[in-house]
PDB file of C-alpha atoms in Angstrom:
ATOM      1  CA  MET A   1      65.773 -44.317 -42.383  1.00  0.00           C
ATOM      2  CA  GLY A   2      63.805 -42.617 -44.328  1.00  0.00           C
ATOM      3  CA  LEU A   3      65.833 -41.523 -47.371  1.00  0.00           C
ATOM      4  CA  ALA A   4      62.762 -41.882 -49.820  1.00  0.00           C
ATOM      5  CA  TYR A   5      60.945 -39.574 -47.843  1.00  0.00           C
ATOM      6  CA  ASN A   6      59.961 -36.464 -49.653  1.00  0.00           C
ATOM      7  CA  GLY A   7      56.649 -34.971 -47.320  1.00  0.00           C
ATOM      8  CA  THR A   8      56.567 -31.284 -45.895  1.00  0.00           C
ATOM      9  CA  VAL A   9      56.826 -32.017 -42.209  1.00  0.00           C
ATOM     10  CA  SER A  10      59.060 -28.956 -41.294  1.00  0.00           C
ATOM     11  CA  LYS A  11      58.802 -29.476 -37.096  1.00  0.00           C
ATOM     12  CA  THR A  12      60.693 -31.714 -35.113  1.00  0.00           C
ATOM     13  CA  LYS A  13      59.524 -34.147 -32.620  1.00  0.00           C
ATOM     14  CA  THR A  14      59.448 -31.960 -29.525  1.00  0.00           C
ATOM     15  CA  GLY A  15      58.107 -28.914 -31.995  1.00  0.00           C
ATOM     16  CA  ARG A  16      60.789 -26.811 -33.055  1.00  0.00           C
ATOM     17  CA  ASN A  17      60.962 -25.085 -36.453  1.00  0.00           C
ATOM     18  CA  CYS A  18      63.098 -26.759 -38.924  1.00  0.00           C
ATOM     19  CA  LYS A  19      65.815 -23.992 -40.451  1.00  0.00           C
ATOM     20  CA  SER A  20      66.057 -23.707 -43.992  1.00  0.00           C
ATOM     21  CA  TRP A  21      68.608 -25.699 -45.785  1.00  0.00           C
ATOM     22  CA  GLU A  22      69.410 -23.256 -48.183  1.00  0.00           C
ATOM     23  CA  ARG A  23      70.867 -21.300 -45.220  1.00  0.00           C
ATOM     24  CA  ILE A  24      73.361 -24.353 -44.282  1.00  0.00           C
ATOM     25  CA  THR A  25      76.213 -25.394 -46.470  1.00  0.00           C
ATOM     26  CA  ILE A  26      76.911 -29.163 -45.456  1.00  0.00           C
ATOM     27  CA  ASN A  27      78.030 -30.264 -49.143  1.00  0.00           C
ATOM     28  CA  ASN A  28      75.485 -32.770 -50.161  1.00  0.00           C
ATOM     29  CA  GLU A  29      73.356 -32.951 -53.652  1.00  0.00           C
ATOM     30  CA  ARG A  30      71.064 -34.160 -51.914  1.00  0.00           C
ATOM     31  CA  GLN A  31      70.364 -30.816 -50.288  1.00  0.00           C
ATOM     32  CA  THR A  32      69.174 -28.829 -52.929  1.00  0.00           C
ATOM     33  CA  ASP A  33      65.367 -27.457 -53.099  1.00  0.00           C
ATOM     34  CA  GLN A  34      64.693 -28.925 -49.789  1.00  0.00           C
ATOM     35  CA  HIS A  35      63.194 -25.997 -47.858  1.00  0.00           C
ATOM     36  CA  ASN A  36      63.107 -26.476 -44.504  1.00  0.00           C
ATOM     37  CA  TYR A  37      61.048 -30.025 -44.642  1.00  0.00           C
ATOM     38  CA  CYS A  38      62.740 -32.823 -42.416  1.00  0.00           C
ATOM     39  CA  ARG A  39      65.132 -35.337 -44.581  1.00  0.00           C
ATOM     40  CA  ASN A  40      67.171 -37.914 -44.031  1.00  0.00           C
ATOM     41  CA  LEU A  41      70.466 -36.515 -45.818  1.00  0.00           C
ATOM     42  CA  HIS A  42      73.116 -38.763 -44.446  1.00  0.00           C
ATOM     43  CA  GLU A  43      71.883 -41.734 -43.840  1.00  0.00           C
ATOM     44  CA  ASP A  44      71.122 -41.355 -40.372  1.00  0.00           C
ATOM     45  CA  LEU A  45      69.647 -44.698 -39.284  1.00  0.00           C
ATOM     46  CA  ASN A  46      66.970 -42.925 -36.887  1.00  0.00           C
ATOM     47  CA  GLY A  47      65.460 -41.145 -39.817  1.00  0.00           C
ATOM     48  CA  PRO A  48      64.642 -37.953 -40.882  1.00  0.00           C
ATOM     49  CA  TRP A  49      65.971 -34.459 -39.379  1.00  0.00           C
ATOM     50  CA  CYS A  50      66.846 -31.192 -39.767  1.00  0.00           C
ATOM     51  CA  PHE A  51      68.593 -28.197 -38.276  1.00  0.00           C
ATOM     52  CA  THR A  52      66.128 -26.168 -35.480  1.00  0.00           C
ATOM     53  CA  THR A  53      65.647 -22.415 -35.306  1.00  0.00           C
ATOM     54  CA  ASP A  54      66.196 -22.431 -32.191  1.00  0.00           C
ATOM     55  CA  PRO A  55      69.991 -20.870 -31.353  1.00  0.00           C
ATOM     56  CA  ASP A  56      70.029 -23.723 -27.812  1.00  0.00           C
ATOM     57  CA  VAL A  57      69.255 -26.743 -30.549  1.00  0.00           C
ATOM     58  CA  LEU A  58      71.699 -27.160 -33.319  1.00  0.00           C
ATOM     59  CA  TRP A  59      69.231 -30.074 -34.972  1.00  0.00           C
ATOM     60  CA  GLU A  60      67.502 -32.581 -33.818  1.00  0.00           C
ATOM     61  CA  TYR A  61      64.466 -35.782 -35.560  1.00  0.00           C
ATOM     62  CA  CYS A  62      61.007 -35.342 -36.384  1.00  0.00           C
ATOM     63  CA  SER A  63      58.648 -37.581 -36.106  1.00  0.00           C
ATOM     64  CA  ILE A  64      57.870 -39.123 -39.714  1.00  0.00           C
ATOM     65  CA  PRO A  65      54.855 -41.959 -39.710  1.00  0.00           C
ATOM     66  CA  LEU A  66      55.753 -45.373 -41.243  1.00  0.00           C
ATOM     67  CA  CYS A  67      53.291 -46.024 -44.253  1.00  0.00           C
ATOM     68  CA  ALA A  68      50.236 -48.802 -43.329  1.00  0.00           C
ATOM     69  CA  ASP A  69      49.856 -52.216 -45.264  1.00  0.00           C
ATOM     70  CA  SER A  70      53.214 -52.136 -46.303  1.00  0.00           C
ATOM     71  CA  ASP A  71      55.410 -55.219 -46.749  1.00  0.00           C
ATOM     72  CA  VAL A  72      58.571 -53.162 -46.739  1.00  0.00           C
ATOM     73  CA  PHE A  73      60.506 -53.013 -44.090  1.00  0.00           C
ATOM     74  CA  LEU A  74      60.682 -49.656 -42.637  1.00  0.00           C
ATOM     75  CA  GLU A  75      59.401 -48.450 -45.790  1.00  0.00           C
ATOM     76  CA  TYR A  76      58.548 -44.568 -45.285  1.00  0.00           C
ATOM     77  CA  CYS A  77      55.424 -42.285 -47.299  1.00  0.00           C
ATOM     78  CA  GLY A  78      57.005 -41.678 -50.672  1.00  0.00           C
ATOM     79  CA  VAL A  79      58.845 -44.028 -52.686  1.00  0.00           C
ATOM     80  CA  PRO A  80      59.798 -47.727 -51.061  1.00  0.00           C
ATOM     81  CA  LEU A  81      63.203 -48.557 -49.762  1.00  0.00           C
ATOM     82  CA  CYS A  82      65.819 -51.415 -51.525  1.00  0.00           C
ATOM     83  CA  VAL A  83      65.519 -54.206 -49.837  1.00  0.00           C
ATOM     84  CA  ARG A  84      69.088 -55.317 -48.972  1.00  0.00           C
ATOM     85  CA  LEU A  85      71.026 -57.252 -46.651  1.00  0.00           C
ATOM     86  CA  LEU A  86      73.487 -54.472 -44.683  1.00  0.00           C
ATOM     87  CA  THR A  87      75.510 -54.560 -41.859  1.00  0.00           C
ATOM     88  CA  TYR A  88      74.525 -51.313 -39.352  1.00  0.00           C
ATOM     89  CA  ILE A  89      77.096 -50.247 -36.607  1.00  0.00           C
ATOM     90  CA  LEU A  90      74.813 -48.524 -34.331  1.00  0.00           C
ATOM     91  CA  PHE A  91      75.392 -45.720 -31.918  1.00  0.00           C
ATOM     92  CA  GLY A  92      76.293 -46.270 -28.815  1.00  0.00           C
ATOM     93  CA  LEU A  93      77.697 -49.772 -29.138  1.00  0.00           C
ATOM     94  CA  LYS A  94      81.108 -48.980 -30.571  1.00  0.00           C
ATOM     95  CA  ASN A  95      82.794 -52.187 -30.715  1.00  0.00           C
ATOM     96  CA  ALA A  96      79.729 -53.717 -31.877  1.00  0.00           C
ATOM     97  CA  ALA A  97      78.203 -54.931 -35.632  1.00  0.00           C
ATOM     98  CA  PHE A  98      74.939 -56.757 -36.304  1.00  0.00           C
ATOM     99  CA  ARG A  99      73.323 -57.874 -39.569  1.00  0.00           C
ATOM    100  CA  TYR A 100      70.146 -58.061 -40.740  1.00  0.00           C
ATOM    101  CA  VAL A 101      68.137 -59.859 -43.627  1.00  0.00           C
ATOM    102  CA  MET A 102      65.211 -58.060 -44.316  1.00  0.00           C
ATOM    103  CA  THR A 103      62.836 -59.512 -47.559  1.00  0.00           C
ATOM    104  CA  LEU A 104      59.736 -58.051 -48.980  1.00  0.00           C
ATOM    105  CA  THR A 105      57.588 -60.685 -46.580  1.00  0.00           C
ATOM    106  CA  LEU A 106      58.642 -59.420 -44.089  1.00  0.00           C
ATOM    107  CA  ARG A 107      56.892 -56.797 -41.890  1.00  0.00           C
ATOM    108  CA  GLN A 108      58.552 -54.717 -38.665  1.00  0.00           C
ATOM    109  CA  SER A 109      58.052 -57.074 -36.168  1.00  0.00           C
ATOM    110  CA  GLN A 110      59.684 -59.716 -38.171  1.00  0.00           C
ATOM    111  CA  MET A 111      63.553 -58.511 -38.458  1.00  0.00           C
ATOM    112  CA  VAL A 112      65.717 -61.258 -37.761  1.00  0.00           C
ATOM    113  CA  LEU A 113      68.929 -60.903 -36.004  1.00  0.00           C
ATOM    114  CA  LEU A 114      71.348 -63.363 -37.526  1.00  0.00           C
ATOM    115  CA  SER A 115      74.847 -62.377 -35.784  1.00  0.00           C
ATOM    116  CA  HIS A 116      76.476 -60.225 -33.104  1.00  0.00           C
ATOM    117  CA  GLN A 117      80.198 -60.002 -33.719  1.00  0.00           C
ATOM    118  CA  ASN A 118      82.904 -57.351 -32.282  1.00  0.00           C
ATOM    119  CA  GLN A 119      84.444 -54.880 -35.306  1.00  0.00           C
ATOM    120  CA  LYS A 120      87.707 -56.249 -35.446  1.00  0.00           C
ATOM    121  CA  LYS A 121      89.993 -52.768 -36.066  1.00  0.00           C
ATOM    122  CA  GLN A 122      92.071 -52.049 -38.758  1.00  0.00           C
ATOM    123  CA  ASN A 123      95.008 -50.031 -37.241  1.00  0.00           C
ATOM    124  CA  CYS A 124      96.447 -50.352 -41.346  1.00  0.00           C
ATOM    125  CA  ARG A 125      95.192 -50.024 -44.324  1.00  0.00           C
ATOM    126  CA  MET A 126      95.487 -51.973 -47.385  1.00  0.00           C
ATOM    127  CA  ASN A 127      95.829 -49.769 -50.098  1.00  0.00           C
ATOM    128  CA  GLN A 128      96.658 -45.815 -50.549  1.00  0.00           C
ATOM    129  CA  GLN A 129      92.989 -44.457 -49.920  1.00  0.00           C
ATOM    130  CA  GLY A 130      92.505 -46.571 -46.830  1.00  0.00           C
ATOM    131  CA  LYS A 131      88.929 -46.846 -46.418  1.00  0.00           C
ATOM    132  CA  ASN A 132      89.721 -50.291 -44.370  1.00  0.00           C
ATOM    133  CA  TYR A 133      91.167 -48.016 -41.746  1.00  0.00           C
ATOM    134  CA  THR A 134      89.592 -48.007 -38.053  1.00  0.00           C
ATOM    135  CA  GLY A 135      92.197 -47.532 -35.706  1.00  0.00           C
ATOM    136  CA  LYS A 136      92.927 -44.579 -33.164  1.00  0.00           C
ATOM    137  CA  ILE A 137      95.563 -42.426 -34.809  1.00  0.00           C
ATOM    138  CA  ASN A 138      94.062 -38.724 -34.096  1.00  0.00           C
ATOM    139  CA  LYS A 139      97.424 -36.032 -35.452  1.00  0.00           C
ATOM    140  CA  THR A 140      98.102 -35.381 -38.953  1.00  0.00           C
ATOM    141  CA  ARG A 141     101.638 -36.301 -40.530  1.00  0.00           C
ATOM    142  CA  PHE A 142     101.959 -32.344 -39.714  1.00  0.00           C
ATOM    143  CA  GLY A 143     101.104 -33.036 -35.964  1.00  0.00           C
ATOM    144  CA  GLN A 144      98.106 -31.226 -35.795  1.00  0.00           C
ATOM    145  CA  LYS A 145      95.604 -32.327 -33.217  1.00  0.00           C
ATOM    146  CA  CYS A 146      91.817 -33.833 -35.400  1.00  0.00           C
ATOM    147  CA  GLN A 147      89.013 -32.514 -34.695  1.00  0.00           C
ATOM    148  CA  ALA A 148      86.139 -34.632 -33.142  1.00  0.00           C
ATOM    149  CA  TRP A 149      83.861 -35.488 -35.519  1.00  0.00           C
ATOM    150  CA  THR A 150      80.848 -34.952 -33.462  1.00  0.00           C
ATOM    151  CA  SER A 151      82.315 -31.518 -33.480  1.00  0.00           C
ATOM    152  CA  LEU A 152      80.872 -28.800 -35.622  1.00  0.00           C
ATOM    153  CA  VAL A 153      83.978 -26.224 -34.413  1.00  0.00           C
ATOM    154  CA  PRO A 154      86.144 -24.940 -35.543  1.00  0.00           C
ATOM    155  CA  ASN A 155      85.060 -26.595 -38.983  1.00  0.00           C
ATOM    156  CA  LEU A 156      81.481 -27.227 -40.224  1.00  0.00           C
ATOM    157  CA  HIS A 157      81.700 -30.496 -41.848  1.00  0.00           C
ATOM    158  CA  PRO A 158      78.922 -32.899 -43.232  1.00  0.00           C
ATOM    159  CA  PHE A 159      80.474 -36.257 -41.487  1.00  0.00           C
ATOM    160  CA  TRP A 160      79.287 -35.713 -38.391  1.00  0.00           C
ATOM    161  CA  ILE A 161      76.055 -37.798 -38.094  1.00  0.00           C
ATOM    162  CA  LYS A 162      77.769 -40.270 -40.581  1.00  0.00           C
ATOM    163  CA  LEU A 163      81.179 -40.670 -38.232  1.00  0.00           C
ATOM    164  CA  ALA A 164      79.435 -39.968 -35.039  1.00  0.00           C
ATOM    165  CA  ASN A 165      81.130 -43.092 -33.333  1.00  0.00           C
ATOM    166  CA  ASP A 166      84.747 -42.374 -34.728  1.00  0.00           C
ATOM    167  CA  GLU A 167      85.764 -39.817 -32.175  1.00  0.00           C
ATOM    168  CA  ASN A 168      88.425 -37.535 -33.895  1.00  0.00           C
ATOM    169  CA  TYR A 169      90.119 -40.548 -35.350  1.00  0.00           C
ATOM    170  CA  CYS A 170      91.704 -40.211 -38.741  1.00  0.00           C
ATOM    171  CA  ARG A 171      89.175 -41.538 -41.569  1.00  0.00           C
ATOM    172  CA  ASN A 172      88.324 -41.789 -45.212  1.00  0.00           C
ATOM    173  CA  PRO A 173      84.562 -40.808 -45.046  1.00  0.00           C
ATOM    174  CA  ASP A 174      84.689 -39.549 -48.617  1.00  0.00           C
ATOM    175  CA  THR A 175      87.099 -41.503 -50.075  1.00  0.00           C
ATOM    176  CA  GLU A 176      89.899 -39.721 -50.913  1.00  0.00           C
ATOM    177  CA  LEU A 177      92.663 -41.093 -53.020  1.00  0.00           C
ATOM    178  CA  TYR A 178      95.507 -40.482 -51.023  1.00  0.00           C
ATOM    179  CA  GLY A 179      94.092 -41.968 -47.858  1.00  0.00           C
ATOM    180  CA  PRO A 180      92.597 -40.890 -44.708  1.00  0.00           C
ATOM    181  CA  TRP A 181      92.610 -37.574 -43.426  1.00  0.00           C
ATOM    182  CA  CYS A 182      90.908 -35.485 -40.801  1.00  0.00           C
ATOM    183  CA  TYR A 183      89.662 -31.953 -39.820  1.00  0.00           C
ATOM    184  CA  THR A 184      91.930 -30.126 -37.287  1.00  0.00           C
ATOM    185  CA  THR A 185      91.528 -28.327 -34.085  1.00  0.00           C
ATOM    186  CA  ASP A 186      93.642 -25.374 -35.924  1.00  0.00           C
ATOM    187  CA  PRO A 187      90.756 -22.645 -37.441  1.00  0.00           C
ATOM    188  CA  GLY A 188      94.168 -21.401 -39.660  1.00  0.00           C
ATOM    189  CA  THR A 189      94.198 -25.203 -41.141  1.00  0.00           C
ATOM    190  CA  ARG A 190      90.729 -26.667 -41.852  1.00  0.00           C
ATOM    191  CA  TRP A 191      92.022 -29.834 -42.488  1.00  0.00           C
ATOM    192  CA  GLU A 192      94.962 -33.108 -43.137  1.00  0.00           C
ATOM    193  CA  TYR A 193      96.043 -35.889 -44.183  1.00  0.00           C
ATOM    194  CA  CYS A 194      97.150 -38.469 -41.784  1.00  0.00           C
ATOM    195  CA  ASP A 195     100.265 -40.791 -41.559  1.00  0.00           C
ATOM    196  CA  ILE A 196      98.022 -44.791 -41.707  1.00  0.00           C
ATOM    197  CA  PRO A 197     100.579 -47.205 -42.137  1.00  0.00           C
ATOM    198  CA  TYR A 198     100.296 -50.070 -44.732  1.00  0.00           C
ATOM    199  CA  CYS A 199      99.492 -53.405 -44.166  1.00  0.00           C
ATOM    200  CA  GLU A 200     101.703 -56.415 -44.460  1.00  0.00           C
ATOM    201  CA  GLY A 201     101.007 -57.354 -48.217  1.00  0.00           C
ATOM    202  CA  ALA A 202      99.065 -53.888 -48.754  1.00  0.00           C
ATOM    203  CA  ASP A 203      98.688 -52.679 -52.063  1.00  0.00           C
ATOM    204  CA  LYS A 204     101.337 -49.345 -52.055  1.00  0.00           C
ATOM    205  CA  PRO A 205     101.549 -46.932 -54.520  1.00  0.00           C
ATOM    206  CA  SER A 206     104.830 -46.080 -56.333  1.00  0.00           C
ATOM    207  CA  LYS A 207     107.114 -43.871 -55.318  1.00  0.00           C
ATOM    208  CA  LEU A 208     107.472 -42.290 -58.625  1.00  0.00           C
ATOM    209  CA  THR A 209     103.567 -41.459 -58.886  1.00  0.00           C
ATOM    210  CA  SER A 210     102.980 -40.444 -54.958  1.00  0.00           C
ATOM    211  CA  LEU A 211     101.564 -36.818 -54.843  1.00  0.00           C
ATOM    212  CA  ARG A 212     104.236 -35.109 -51.965  1.00  0.00           C
ATOM    213  CA  PHE A 213     101.092 -33.193 -49.775  1.00  0.00           C
ATOM    214  CA  SER A 214     102.054 -29.733 -47.984  1.00  0.00           C
ATOM    215  CA  ARG A 215      98.814 -28.533 -45.140  1.00  0.00           C
ATOM    216  CA  TYR A 216      98.264 -26.813 -47.980  1.00  0.00           C
ATOM    217  CA  THR A 217      97.236 -29.231 -50.691  1.00  0.00           C
ATOM    218  CA  ARG A 218      93.492 -29.171 -50.018  1.00  0.00           C
ATOM    219  CA  LEU A 219      93.790 -25.487 -50.728  1.00  0.00           C
ATOM    220  CA  MET A 220      89.920 -24.919 -53.170  1.00  0.00           C
ATOM    221  CA  PRO A 221      91.574 -25.016 -56.880  1.00  0.00           C
ATOM    222  CA  HIS A 222      89.544 -21.100 -57.208  1.00  0.00           C
ATOM    223  CA  LEU A 223      91.230 -19.720 -53.830  1.00  0.00           C
ATOM    224  CA  ILE A 224      94.734 -20.439 -55.842  1.00  0.00           C
ATOM    225  CA  LEU A 225      94.183 -19.404 -59.097  1.00  0.00           C
ATOM    226  CA  HIS A 226      92.597 -16.071 -57.725  1.00  0.00           C
ATOM    227  CA  CYS A 227      95.813 -15.582 -55.492  1.00  0.00           C
ATOM    228  CA  TYR A 228      97.850 -15.936 -58.713  1.00  0.00           C
ATOM    229  CA  LEU A 229      95.801 -13.624 -61.401  1.00  0.00           C
ATOM    230  CA  LYS A 230      96.196 -10.984 -58.330  1.00  0.00           C
ATOM    231  CA  CYS A 231      99.472 -11.259 -57.838  1.00  0.00           C
ATOM    232  CA  LYS A 232     100.337 -11.631 -61.804  1.00  0.00           C
ATOM    233  CA  ALA A 233      98.239  -8.240 -62.211  1.00  0.00           C
ATOM    234  CA  LYS A 234     100.266  -6.538 -59.410  1.00  0.00           C
ATOM    235  CA  PHE A 235     103.577  -7.520 -60.435  1.00  0.00           C
ATOM    236  CA  THR A 236     102.484  -6.729 -65.117  1.00  0.00           C
ATOM    237  CA  ASN A 237     101.158  -3.243 -63.683  1.00  0.00           C
ATOM    238  CA  GLN A 238     104.630  -1.822 -62.211  1.00  0.00           C
TER     239      GLN A 238
END
């Protein structure tokens, strides 16, 4: 995946120039001081990429060489990746899960496929966060239609690679405390929570501690404070 790659390649595999990360806001702590170099900020299985300066091509993968004579599977030049047991959901195989085992003695040609099984859909949530939910609800609790995760219109967001196969279904990619959500197709409402049912025997929150949400819950605190101070000053001056 090239998560550890910190080189200076700044062109895509088709030769397009990379756009500076400073000109793009994607809310990722690894974005700082990356100039316009190819990076893999969202753990894309296909490796480092970048936004391009071509107005017709939003982004492309970069051609980053693998380090020679390496015993670590898919080690990119730089710091070696940790070798661990992972389950990958591959692009183009929405309902398939592949499990690989890698050890320090394996080389690229020795990847072992242990199992292939259908990914079981979870149509309910086991707790308030609902990280396990993989169902097909695609409307918010207020009836707003969800924006597709691969779309950046009307809302630019950082999950377009991570959730590329989740269409426009409600998900919880950033571990929101109060459950699955989605960006909406309404330019005036950036995102809202979804009404996801609880599974039988799920760990439900107490009604006394459950937060009652409105479509404005996700306004940024500093904006709310600014409006409050502005209104207060207006009334004080009268």
